[in-house]
mmCIF file with all atom_site columns, C-alpha atoms in Angstrom:
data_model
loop_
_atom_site.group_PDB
_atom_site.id
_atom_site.type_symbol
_atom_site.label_atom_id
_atom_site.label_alt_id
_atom_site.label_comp_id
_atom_site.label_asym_id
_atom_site.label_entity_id
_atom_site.label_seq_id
_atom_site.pdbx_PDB_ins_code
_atom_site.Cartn_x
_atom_site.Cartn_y
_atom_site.Cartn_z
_atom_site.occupancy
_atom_site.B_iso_or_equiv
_atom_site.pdbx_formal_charge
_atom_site.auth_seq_id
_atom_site.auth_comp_id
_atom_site.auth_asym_id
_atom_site.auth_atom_id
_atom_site.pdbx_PDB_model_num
ATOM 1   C CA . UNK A 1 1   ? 40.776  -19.431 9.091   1.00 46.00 ? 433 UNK A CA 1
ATOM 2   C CA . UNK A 1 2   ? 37.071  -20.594 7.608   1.00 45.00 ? 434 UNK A CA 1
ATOM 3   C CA . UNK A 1 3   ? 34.422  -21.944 9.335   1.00 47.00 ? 435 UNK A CA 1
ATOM 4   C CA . UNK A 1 4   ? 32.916  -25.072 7.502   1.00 46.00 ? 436 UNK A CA 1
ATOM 5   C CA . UNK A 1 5   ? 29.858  -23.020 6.785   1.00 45.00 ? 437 UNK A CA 1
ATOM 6   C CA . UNK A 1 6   ? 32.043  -20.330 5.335   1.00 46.00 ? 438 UNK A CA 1
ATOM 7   C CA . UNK A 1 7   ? 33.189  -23.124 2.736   1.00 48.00 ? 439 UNK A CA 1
ATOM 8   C CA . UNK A 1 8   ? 31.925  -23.802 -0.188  1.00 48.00 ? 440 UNK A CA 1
ATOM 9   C CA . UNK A 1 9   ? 32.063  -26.392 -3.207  1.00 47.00 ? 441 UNK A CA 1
ATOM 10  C CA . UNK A 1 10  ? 32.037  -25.002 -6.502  1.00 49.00 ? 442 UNK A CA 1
ATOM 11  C CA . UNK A 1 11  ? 28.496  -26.161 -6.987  1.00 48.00 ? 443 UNK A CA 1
ATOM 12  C CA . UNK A 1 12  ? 26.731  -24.284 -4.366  1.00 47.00 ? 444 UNK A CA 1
ATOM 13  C CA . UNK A 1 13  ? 28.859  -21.213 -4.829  1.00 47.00 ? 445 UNK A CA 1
ATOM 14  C CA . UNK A 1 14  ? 27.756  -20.957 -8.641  1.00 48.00 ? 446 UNK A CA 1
ATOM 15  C CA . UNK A 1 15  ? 24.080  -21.682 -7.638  1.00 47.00 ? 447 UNK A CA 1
ATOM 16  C CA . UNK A 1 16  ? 24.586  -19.233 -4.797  1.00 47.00 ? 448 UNK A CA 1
ATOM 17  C CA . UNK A 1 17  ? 25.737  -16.847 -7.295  1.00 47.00 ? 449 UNK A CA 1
ATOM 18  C CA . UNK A 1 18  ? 22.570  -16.385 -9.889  1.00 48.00 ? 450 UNK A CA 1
ATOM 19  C CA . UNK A 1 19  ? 21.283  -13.847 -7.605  1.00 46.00 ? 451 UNK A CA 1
ATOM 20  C CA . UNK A 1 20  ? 24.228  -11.949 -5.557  1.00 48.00 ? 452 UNK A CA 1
ATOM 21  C CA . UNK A 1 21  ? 27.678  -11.318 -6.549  1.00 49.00 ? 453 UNK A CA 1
ATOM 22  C CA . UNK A 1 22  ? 30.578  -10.179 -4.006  1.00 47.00 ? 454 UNK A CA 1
ATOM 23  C CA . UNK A 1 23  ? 32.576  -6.821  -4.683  1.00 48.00 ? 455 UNK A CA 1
ATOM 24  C CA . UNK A 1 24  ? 34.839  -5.497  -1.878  1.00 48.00 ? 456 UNK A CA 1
ATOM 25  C CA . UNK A 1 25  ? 33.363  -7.398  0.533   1.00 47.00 ? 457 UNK A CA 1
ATOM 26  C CA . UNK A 1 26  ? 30.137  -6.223  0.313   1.00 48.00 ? 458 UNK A CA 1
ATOM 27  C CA . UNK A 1 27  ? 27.130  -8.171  -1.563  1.00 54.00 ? 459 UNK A CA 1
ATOM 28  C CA . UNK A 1 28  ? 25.486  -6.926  -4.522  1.00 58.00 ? 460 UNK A CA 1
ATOM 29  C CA . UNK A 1 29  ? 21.814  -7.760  -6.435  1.00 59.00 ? 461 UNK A CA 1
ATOM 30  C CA . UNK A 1 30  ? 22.668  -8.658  -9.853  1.00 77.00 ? 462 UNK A CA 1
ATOM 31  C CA . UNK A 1 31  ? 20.067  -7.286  -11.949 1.00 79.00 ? 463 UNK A CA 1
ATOM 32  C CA . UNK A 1 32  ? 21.126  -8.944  -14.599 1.00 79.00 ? 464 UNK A CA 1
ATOM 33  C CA . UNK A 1 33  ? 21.349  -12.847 -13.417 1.00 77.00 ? 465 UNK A CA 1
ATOM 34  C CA . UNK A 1 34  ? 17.515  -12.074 -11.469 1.00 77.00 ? 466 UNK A CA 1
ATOM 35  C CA . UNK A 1 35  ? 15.881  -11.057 -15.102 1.00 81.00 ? 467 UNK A CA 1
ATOM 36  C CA . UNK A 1 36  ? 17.989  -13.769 -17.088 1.00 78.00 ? 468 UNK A CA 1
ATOM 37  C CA . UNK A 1 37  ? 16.239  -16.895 -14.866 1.00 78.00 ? 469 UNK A CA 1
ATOM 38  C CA . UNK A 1 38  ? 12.412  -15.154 -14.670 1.00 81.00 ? 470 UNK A CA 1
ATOM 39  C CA . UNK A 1 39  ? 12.102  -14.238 -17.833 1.00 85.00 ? 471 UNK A CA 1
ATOM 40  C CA . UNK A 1 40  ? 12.185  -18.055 -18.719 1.00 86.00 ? 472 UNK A CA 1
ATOM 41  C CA . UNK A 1 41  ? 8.322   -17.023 -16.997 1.00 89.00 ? 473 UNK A CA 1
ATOM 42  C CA . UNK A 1 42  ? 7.447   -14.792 -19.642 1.00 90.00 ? 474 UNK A CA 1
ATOM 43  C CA . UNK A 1 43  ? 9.407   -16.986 -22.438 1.00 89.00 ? 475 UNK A CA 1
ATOM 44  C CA . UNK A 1 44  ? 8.472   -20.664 -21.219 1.00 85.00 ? 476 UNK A CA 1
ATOM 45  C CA . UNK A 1 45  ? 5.825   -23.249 -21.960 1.00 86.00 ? 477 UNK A CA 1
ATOM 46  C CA . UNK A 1 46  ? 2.897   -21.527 -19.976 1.00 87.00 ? 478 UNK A CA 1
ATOM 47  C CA . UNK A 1 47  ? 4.174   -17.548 -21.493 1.00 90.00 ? 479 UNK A CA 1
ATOM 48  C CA . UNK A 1 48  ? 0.689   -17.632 -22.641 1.00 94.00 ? 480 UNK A CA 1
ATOM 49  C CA . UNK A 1 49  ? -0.849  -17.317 -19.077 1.00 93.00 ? 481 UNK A CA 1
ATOM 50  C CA . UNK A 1 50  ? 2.348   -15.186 -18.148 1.00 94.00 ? 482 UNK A CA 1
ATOM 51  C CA . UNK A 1 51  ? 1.375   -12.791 -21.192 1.00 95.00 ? 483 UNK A CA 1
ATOM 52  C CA . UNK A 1 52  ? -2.512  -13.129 -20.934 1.00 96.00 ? 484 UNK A CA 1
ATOM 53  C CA . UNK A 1 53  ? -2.437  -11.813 -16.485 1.00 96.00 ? 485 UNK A CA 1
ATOM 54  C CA . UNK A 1 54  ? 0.296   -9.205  -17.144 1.00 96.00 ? 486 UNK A CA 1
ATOM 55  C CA . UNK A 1 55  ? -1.757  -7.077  -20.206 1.00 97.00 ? 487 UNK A CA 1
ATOM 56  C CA . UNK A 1 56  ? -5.224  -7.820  -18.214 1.00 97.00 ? 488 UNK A CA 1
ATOM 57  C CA . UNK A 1 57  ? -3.428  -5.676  -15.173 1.00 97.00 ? 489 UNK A CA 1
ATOM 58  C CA . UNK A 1 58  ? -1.364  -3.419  -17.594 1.00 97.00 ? 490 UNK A CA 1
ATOM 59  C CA . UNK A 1 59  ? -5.349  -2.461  -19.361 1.00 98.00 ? 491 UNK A CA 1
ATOM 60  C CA . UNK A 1 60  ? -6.736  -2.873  -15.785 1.00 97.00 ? 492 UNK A CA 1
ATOM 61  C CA . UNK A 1 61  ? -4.681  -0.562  -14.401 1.00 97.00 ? 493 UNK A CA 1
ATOM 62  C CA . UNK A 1 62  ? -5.524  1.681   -17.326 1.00 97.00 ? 494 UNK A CA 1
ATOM 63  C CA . UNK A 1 63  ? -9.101  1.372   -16.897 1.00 97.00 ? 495 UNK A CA 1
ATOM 64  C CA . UNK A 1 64  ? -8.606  1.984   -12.959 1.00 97.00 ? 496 UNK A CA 1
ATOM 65  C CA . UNK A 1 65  ? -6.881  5.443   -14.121 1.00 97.00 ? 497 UNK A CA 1
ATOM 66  C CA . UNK A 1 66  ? -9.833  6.461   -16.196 1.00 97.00 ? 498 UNK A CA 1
ATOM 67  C CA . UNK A 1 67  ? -12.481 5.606   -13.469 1.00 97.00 ? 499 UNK A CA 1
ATOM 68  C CA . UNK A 1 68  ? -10.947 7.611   -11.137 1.00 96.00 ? 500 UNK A CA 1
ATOM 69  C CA . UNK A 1 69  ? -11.111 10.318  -13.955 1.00 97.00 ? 501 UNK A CA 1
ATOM 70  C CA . UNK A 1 70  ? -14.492 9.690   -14.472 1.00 96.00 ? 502 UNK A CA 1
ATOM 71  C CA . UNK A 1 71  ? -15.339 10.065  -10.032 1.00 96.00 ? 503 UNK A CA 1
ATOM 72  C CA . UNK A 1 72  ? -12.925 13.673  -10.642 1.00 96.00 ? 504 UNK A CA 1
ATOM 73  C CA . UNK A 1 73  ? -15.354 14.781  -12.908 1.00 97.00 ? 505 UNK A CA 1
ATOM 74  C CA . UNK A 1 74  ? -18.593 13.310  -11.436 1.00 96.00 ? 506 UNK A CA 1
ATOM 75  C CA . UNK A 1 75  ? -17.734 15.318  -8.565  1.00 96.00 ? 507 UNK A CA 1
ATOM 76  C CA . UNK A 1 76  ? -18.027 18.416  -10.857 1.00 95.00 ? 508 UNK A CA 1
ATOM 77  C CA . UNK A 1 77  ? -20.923 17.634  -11.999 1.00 96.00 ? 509 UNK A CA 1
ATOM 78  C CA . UNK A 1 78  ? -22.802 16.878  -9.256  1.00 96.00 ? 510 UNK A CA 1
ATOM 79  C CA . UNK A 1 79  ? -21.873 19.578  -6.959  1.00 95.00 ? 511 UNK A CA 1
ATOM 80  C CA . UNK A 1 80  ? -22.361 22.254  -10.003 1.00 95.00 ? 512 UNK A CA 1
ATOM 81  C CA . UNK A 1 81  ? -26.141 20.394  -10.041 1.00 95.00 ? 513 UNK A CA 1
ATOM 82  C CA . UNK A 1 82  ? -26.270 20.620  -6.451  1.00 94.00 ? 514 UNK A CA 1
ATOM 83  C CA . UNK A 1 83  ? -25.060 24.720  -6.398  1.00 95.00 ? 515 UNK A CA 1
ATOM 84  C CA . UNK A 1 84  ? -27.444 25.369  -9.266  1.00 95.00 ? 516 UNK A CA 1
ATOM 85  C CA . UNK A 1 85  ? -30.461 23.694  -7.083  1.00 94.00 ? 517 UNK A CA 1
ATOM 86  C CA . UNK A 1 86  ? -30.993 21.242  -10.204 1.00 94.00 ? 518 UNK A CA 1
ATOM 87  C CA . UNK A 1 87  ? -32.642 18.428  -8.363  1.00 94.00 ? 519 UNK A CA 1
ATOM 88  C CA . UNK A 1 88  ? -33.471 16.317  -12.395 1.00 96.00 ? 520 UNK A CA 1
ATOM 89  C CA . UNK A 1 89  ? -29.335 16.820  -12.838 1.00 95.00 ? 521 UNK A CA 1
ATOM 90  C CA . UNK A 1 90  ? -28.336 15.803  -9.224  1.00 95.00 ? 522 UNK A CA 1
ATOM 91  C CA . UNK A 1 91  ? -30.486 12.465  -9.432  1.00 96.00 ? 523 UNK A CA 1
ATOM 92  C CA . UNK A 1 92  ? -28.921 11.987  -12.742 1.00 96.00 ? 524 UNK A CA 1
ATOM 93  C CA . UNK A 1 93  ? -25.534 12.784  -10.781 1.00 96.00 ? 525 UNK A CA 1
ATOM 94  C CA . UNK A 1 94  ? -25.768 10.201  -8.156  1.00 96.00 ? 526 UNK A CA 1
ATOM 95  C CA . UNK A 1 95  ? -27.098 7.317   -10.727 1.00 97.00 ? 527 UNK A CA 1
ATOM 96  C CA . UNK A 1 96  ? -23.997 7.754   -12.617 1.00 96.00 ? 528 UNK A CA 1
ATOM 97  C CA . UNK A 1 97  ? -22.067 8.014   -9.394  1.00 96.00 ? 529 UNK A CA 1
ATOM 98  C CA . UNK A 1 98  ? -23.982 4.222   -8.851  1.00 97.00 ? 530 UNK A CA 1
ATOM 99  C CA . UNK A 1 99  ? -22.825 3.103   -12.301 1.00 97.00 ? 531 UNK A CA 1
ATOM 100 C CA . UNK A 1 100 ? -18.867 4.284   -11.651 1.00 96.00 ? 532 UNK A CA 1
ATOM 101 C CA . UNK A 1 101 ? -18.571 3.137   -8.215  1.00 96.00 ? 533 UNK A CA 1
ATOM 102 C CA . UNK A 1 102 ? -20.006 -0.474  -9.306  1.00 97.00 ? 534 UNK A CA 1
ATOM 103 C CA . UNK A 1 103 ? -17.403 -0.578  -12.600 1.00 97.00 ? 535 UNK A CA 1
ATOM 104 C CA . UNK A 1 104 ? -15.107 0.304   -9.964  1.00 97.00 ? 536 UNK A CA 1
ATOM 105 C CA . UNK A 1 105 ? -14.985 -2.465  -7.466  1.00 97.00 ? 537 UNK A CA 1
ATOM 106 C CA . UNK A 1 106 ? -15.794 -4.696  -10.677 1.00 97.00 ? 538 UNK A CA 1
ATOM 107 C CA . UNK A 1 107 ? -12.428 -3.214  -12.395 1.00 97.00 ? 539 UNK A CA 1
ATOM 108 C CA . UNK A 1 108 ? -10.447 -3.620  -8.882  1.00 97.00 ? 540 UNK A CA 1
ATOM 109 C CA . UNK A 1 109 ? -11.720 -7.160  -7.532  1.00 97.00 ? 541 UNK A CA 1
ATOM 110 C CA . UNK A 1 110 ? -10.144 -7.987  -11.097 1.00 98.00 ? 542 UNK A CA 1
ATOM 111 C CA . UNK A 1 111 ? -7.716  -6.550  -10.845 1.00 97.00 ? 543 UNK A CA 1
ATOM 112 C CA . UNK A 1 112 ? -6.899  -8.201  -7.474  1.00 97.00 ? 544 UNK A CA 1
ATOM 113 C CA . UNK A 1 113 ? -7.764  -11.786 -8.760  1.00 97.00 ? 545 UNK A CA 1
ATOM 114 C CA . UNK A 1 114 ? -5.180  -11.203 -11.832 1.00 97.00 ? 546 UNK A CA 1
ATOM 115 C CA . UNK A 1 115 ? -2.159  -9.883  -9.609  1.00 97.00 ? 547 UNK A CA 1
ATOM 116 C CA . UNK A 1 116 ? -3.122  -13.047 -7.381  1.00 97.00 ? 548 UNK A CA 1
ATOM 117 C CA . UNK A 1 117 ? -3.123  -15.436 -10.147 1.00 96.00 ? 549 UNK A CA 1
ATOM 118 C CA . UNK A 1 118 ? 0.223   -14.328 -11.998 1.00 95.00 ? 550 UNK A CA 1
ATOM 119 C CA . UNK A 1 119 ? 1.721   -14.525 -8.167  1.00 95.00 ? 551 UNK A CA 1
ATOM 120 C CA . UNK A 1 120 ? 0.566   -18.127 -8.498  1.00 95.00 ? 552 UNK A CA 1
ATOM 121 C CA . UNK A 1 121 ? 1.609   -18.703 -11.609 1.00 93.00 ? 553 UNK A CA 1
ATOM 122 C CA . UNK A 1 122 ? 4.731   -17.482 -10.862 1.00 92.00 ? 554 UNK A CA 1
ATOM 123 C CA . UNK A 1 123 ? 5.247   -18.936 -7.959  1.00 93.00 ? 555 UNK A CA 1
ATOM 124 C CA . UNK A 1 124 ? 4.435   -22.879 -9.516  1.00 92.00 ? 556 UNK A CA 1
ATOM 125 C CA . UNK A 1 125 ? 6.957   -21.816 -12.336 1.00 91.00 ? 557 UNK A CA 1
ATOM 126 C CA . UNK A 1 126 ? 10.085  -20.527 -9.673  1.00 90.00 ? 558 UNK A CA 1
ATOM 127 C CA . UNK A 1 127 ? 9.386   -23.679 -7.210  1.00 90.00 ? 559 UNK A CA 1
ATOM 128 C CA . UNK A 1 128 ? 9.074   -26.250 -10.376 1.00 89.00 ? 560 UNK A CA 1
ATOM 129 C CA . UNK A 1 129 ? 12.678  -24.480 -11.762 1.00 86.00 ? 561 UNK A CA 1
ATOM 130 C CA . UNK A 1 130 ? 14.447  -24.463 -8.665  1.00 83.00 ? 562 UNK A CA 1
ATOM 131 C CA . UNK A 1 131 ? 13.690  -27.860 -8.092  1.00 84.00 ? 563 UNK A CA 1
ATOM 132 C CA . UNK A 1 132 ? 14.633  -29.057 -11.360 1.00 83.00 ? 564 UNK A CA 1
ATOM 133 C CA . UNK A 1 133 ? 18.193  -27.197 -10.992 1.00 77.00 ? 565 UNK A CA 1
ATOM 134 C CA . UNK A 1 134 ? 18.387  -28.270 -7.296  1.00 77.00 ? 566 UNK A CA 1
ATOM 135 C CA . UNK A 1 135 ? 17.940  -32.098 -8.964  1.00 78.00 ? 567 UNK A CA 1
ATOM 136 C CA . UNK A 1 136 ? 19.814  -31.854 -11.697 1.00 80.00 ? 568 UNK A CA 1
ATOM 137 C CA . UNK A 1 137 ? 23.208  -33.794 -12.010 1.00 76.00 ? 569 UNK A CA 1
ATOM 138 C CA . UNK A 1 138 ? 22.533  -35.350 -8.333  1.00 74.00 ? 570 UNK A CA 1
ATOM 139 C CA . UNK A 1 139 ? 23.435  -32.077 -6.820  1.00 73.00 ? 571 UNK A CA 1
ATOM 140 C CA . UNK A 1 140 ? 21.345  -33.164 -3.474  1.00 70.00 ? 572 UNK A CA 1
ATOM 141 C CA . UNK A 1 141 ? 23.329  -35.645 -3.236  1.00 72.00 ? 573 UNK A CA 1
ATOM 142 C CA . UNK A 1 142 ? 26.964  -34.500 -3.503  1.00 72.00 ? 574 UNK A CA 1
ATOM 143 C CA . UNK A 1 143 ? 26.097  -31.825 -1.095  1.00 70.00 ? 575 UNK A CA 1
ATOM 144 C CA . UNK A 1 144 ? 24.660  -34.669 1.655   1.00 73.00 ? 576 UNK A CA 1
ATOM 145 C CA . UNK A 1 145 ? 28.261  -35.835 1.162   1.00 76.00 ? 577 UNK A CA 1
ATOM 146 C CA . UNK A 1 146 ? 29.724  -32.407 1.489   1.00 71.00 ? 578 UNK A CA 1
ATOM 147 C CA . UNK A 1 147 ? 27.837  -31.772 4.826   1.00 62.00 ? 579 UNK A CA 1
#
């Protein structure tokens, strides 16, 4: 015997199912049903944002990999300077040190403000398509009858 909240119309089990299938019993993450309704993100009117935030971390992350490169070798550097009591070398050391640790927290803060952004972005783009599917055909409504 079913519960009434175990029933359900064919409406709300097909919207129900764009994001979790039942096998055996058990629920399942289909992969396939998630990527088909975001990429509409990446594909849609505003792809150009989607596009423009997603290379800027892509080369951000990038450029995050080769400052950390950079502070690896600085660190040779500087303590070879500091082992070879070059004091003209070791002031040249920590200036450059300066220069990568500022293009560091530059490159990150970016970083940070682009991964917030497409999270907005993406965000105004799932709410504004849920809602339209959640409108469409008066589905509201026939489920306020349901219940």
């Amino acid at each position: 015997m079913t519960t009434p909240s175990e029933q359900t119309s064919p409406d709300t089990a097909k919207t129900s199912a764009l994001f979790i299938e039942e096998t055996d019993g058990e629920r399942g993450f289909t992969h396939r049903e998630f990527w088909r309704k975001s990429g509409g993100f990446w594909s849609g009117e505003r792809r150009r944002v989607a596009w423009f935030f997603t290379v800027a971390i892509a080369l951000l992350i990038l450029a995050n990999i080769g400052i950390q490169y950079g502070i690896n070798r600085w660190n040779k550097y500087f303590f070879d300077a500091l082992e070879a009591k070059d004091t003209a070398t070791a002031k040249t050391a920590v200036m450059l040190f300066l220069a990568l640790a500022a293009t560091a927290i530059v490159a990150m803060v970016t970083q940070v403000y682009c991964r917030m952004s497409i999270q907005a972005n993406w965000r105004r783009w799932m709410t504004s398509m849920l809602m339209g599917e959640w409108l469409e055909g008066r589905r509201f409504y026939q489920l306020s009858i349901a219940g």
